[in-house]
Amino acid sequence: MRLVRAELGQLLRDARLRWIGAVLVILLSVALVGAWRQAARDADAVQRITQAERGRWLGQDAKNPHAADHYGLWVFKPSAPLAILDPGVEPYTGRMVRIEAHLFNDAVFRAVQDANPLTRAGLGSVADIVQLIVPLAVILLGFSAFAADRERGTLRLALGNGAAPGRLFTARLAALLSALALVIGAPLLVLGGLAAANLDAPGWEVWPRLVPWVAAQLAYAAAFLILAMTLSLTARTARAALAASLLAWVLLCVAAPRLATVGVEAAAPALSYRDTRARIDGAVRGHRTAEASDERAKAILARYGVTAPDALPVDLRGLMSSENEQHYFAVFDAAFGAFFDSLLRQERAYAWAGLLSPRIALQALSATLAGTDFPQHVRFVWAAEHYRRGISERMNRAIIDNPQGGERRYTAGHDLWETVPPFDYVPMPLAGATFAVPFAILAAWLAVLGGAAALAIRRLKP
Amino acid sequence: MRHAPDPVLAIGDVVKRFGGRTALDGLTLTLRAGEVFALLGPNGAGKTTTINLILGFLRADTGTVRVCGIDAGADPIVAREAIAYIPEQVALYPGLSGRENLRYFTTLAGLALARDEADRLLEQAGLAVEAHTRKAASYSKGMRQKVGIAIALARRARLLLLDEPTSGLDPSASADFSSVVRAAAARGTTVLMATHDLYRVKEVADRVGVLQAGRIVEEIDPARLDHAALERLYIERLAS
């Protein structure tokens, strides 16, 4: 501890720490507060529109339930509170789905459509700053840890007078990590905690997510710190250590994610969205022909042992509509199931690509912990679809149970609309999230870099 | 039967080559507790290489280097625990004062040094009191050397390695240095001093080894010679 205190004392004298620390705190705080304000505005808008939609649904005129099914309504995915730290895929996937008869609609309301230039440049969120800027800051703090001493000659004096390289490395690492915990961990935990608690909603498990999320960011920073310090152990000069560290940053933070994306697309190609929609359209069109419809009507009459629709104890159109929906459900399940499965396979492959770069591992881990990863979106899409199916089934059931014929026309009113519950999205719990692979890979990066540092320490020469 | 204690430094038939050049060619040297040994030799004779081998900064191609019985090549960190070292150019942290440098370097070595104790050691090394709190950036070479001496004294090591310790020191500082070395030896510290300074060698060394082309070609008892004779012998040895 005495040595760590001494190293902290040395560090605090270094103007670099003050400047870099101040810049990081400002960058992170500005990004976080900006995201917090935007999230609060969005949450307010979502709440207002959701209430208005509910009112619109309940306040609709008396009409045939099938017309009500087409009348439809909008449902929203509540934004994950930790999206203010890592928006993950949320800005790109949409948070609002139109629920209506027969249609599996895409989610809209994509934040990226209204993004500012900084966000479009990939530097708008706290996670962007941590993933791209923090490693640079860490390199600027760590590159001189040993190389500057070697250049100055103080390393020779220290080692020749009994300084143990391992203890020295550990103490310097601990001092720098403490500084990073202060300038990165503290603002993220305090401001992030305040904001996330303020935006909290049932099922999001804010604190169980936030603490490991901050720990993951610090582990990522620690990986780059160990890397920079290891290069500093081996480089002849501080300038060489800085150049090597910056090269490593370019490879790991800039080049590797692009390479990984190309590799994953080749290794685990996703189904085309256009082809998926075309397959669905083909399957629906084939089912909707007049001939096919007549055949199904005849089959129903035969099943009930009657020859005319008026003789049925149920409503023929309601029954046919219900059976048609079951067919569409099966089509959607197969086509979109395969489509989303292919995207999820890509996600899993990309998580494994974390072996190429700790940034990739952190991206996957961070979004999963924040609840803004792609599986969370897929869960919402299917939750909205199941809600839609529930409404369709309820409307069709009402038609089936109230046969129409001759002059009889069935119309339903407020009582039926009220039987439709509000859309209540339950997010995927943290325990159900799949973060084992990126977590293990990030831990492996730390272990490998720690091993490399241990080797360099053993070979340390002044 | 009683065993003789391990020598503080035992160098056995060490060969060290850098590419095609042989820096040390069968160097053998044994130093016991409290001895002051001066390694004399021209530039390139292998003095600094010898010190680097003892510190474990280099590994011998063949032969052994043992410090208090510990193989300095195989276990340099443990071996260095018994060593204090003052390089020819003592480099300090320019933003720290002499006292802060001393306390920081001793902390790195795992020692806790109170402020009073640090001041006492700096005084013992000959650094003026007013300089204790001045930033090392303003120190002369001699002042930095004195802080180096204070660091070495604080370590109370069994073996003190000095690489050209008096180069750049004024006569008064050199005289102070001689008394520090003698006092350390009197406390049982073994001193190995690589130097060109024949005058200082005559004053402090118990034994002198003339190193030439990587081996000790002559061992001299300086007590038996005056300064002029020592210088003559040294020059003759180098010329032969």
XYZ file of C-alpha atoms in Angstrom, chain A residues 2-3 6-7 10 13 149 152-168 172 457-458 460-462, chain B residues 52 55-58 77 80 83-85 87 90-96 100 104-105 107-112 151-152 155:
60
model
C 2.892 2.341 0.800
C 4.215 1.879 -2.705
C 3.879 6.767 -3.391
C 2.898 6.079 -6.992
C 3.810 10.810 -8.244
C 2.001 15.679 -9.596
C 12.105 6.087 -16.444
C 15.715 9.338 -17.836
C 17.885 6.733 -16.096
C 15.733 6.526 -12.991
C 14.743 2.956 -13.806
C 18.393 1.901 -13.555
C 18.757 3.585 -10.173
C 15.483 2.095 -8.921
C 16.147 -1.478 -10.064
C 19.762 -1.333 -8.928
C 18.571 -0.358 -5.484
C 16.175 -3.203 -4.871
C 12.945 -2.079 -6.542
C 11.131 -5.305 -7.491
C 9.776 -4.913 -11.046
C 6.616 -6.873 -10.310
C 5.753 -4.808 -7.252
C 6.592 -1.632 -9.123
C 1.815 1.806 -10.855
C 8.361 -7.708 -16.121
C 10.578 -10.776 -15.845
C 12.743 -5.893 -17.590
C 16.071 -4.199 -18.209
C 16.874 -0.597 -17.397
C 25.468 -5.170 -15.078
C 22.863 -6.584 -10.986
C 21.321 -9.239 -13.224
C 20.725 -6.720 -16.015
C 22.806 -9.039 -18.207
C 15.444 -9.674 -8.167
C 19.432 -7.224 -5.931
C 22.776 -4.717 -3.408
C 22.919 -0.949 -3.361
C 24.044 0.701 -6.565
C 25.556 4.539 -11.347
C 22.601 9.379 -11.002
C 19.260 10.254 -12.586
C 16.599 11.709 -10.311
C 13.015 12.875 -10.773
C 13.495 16.528 -11.627
C 10.162 17.610 -10.182
C 10.944 16.151 -6.755
C 11.456 13.438 -1.933
C 10.538 7.742 -3.192
C 13.446 5.510 -4.242
C 9.831 3.264 -0.967
C 10.342 1.571 -4.331
C 12.851 -0.682 -2.580
C 10.252 -1.519 0.064
C 11.636 0.691 2.829
C 9.839 3.377 4.805
C 19.784 6.097 -1.395
C 22.551 3.504 -1.184
C 19.425 0.474 1.836
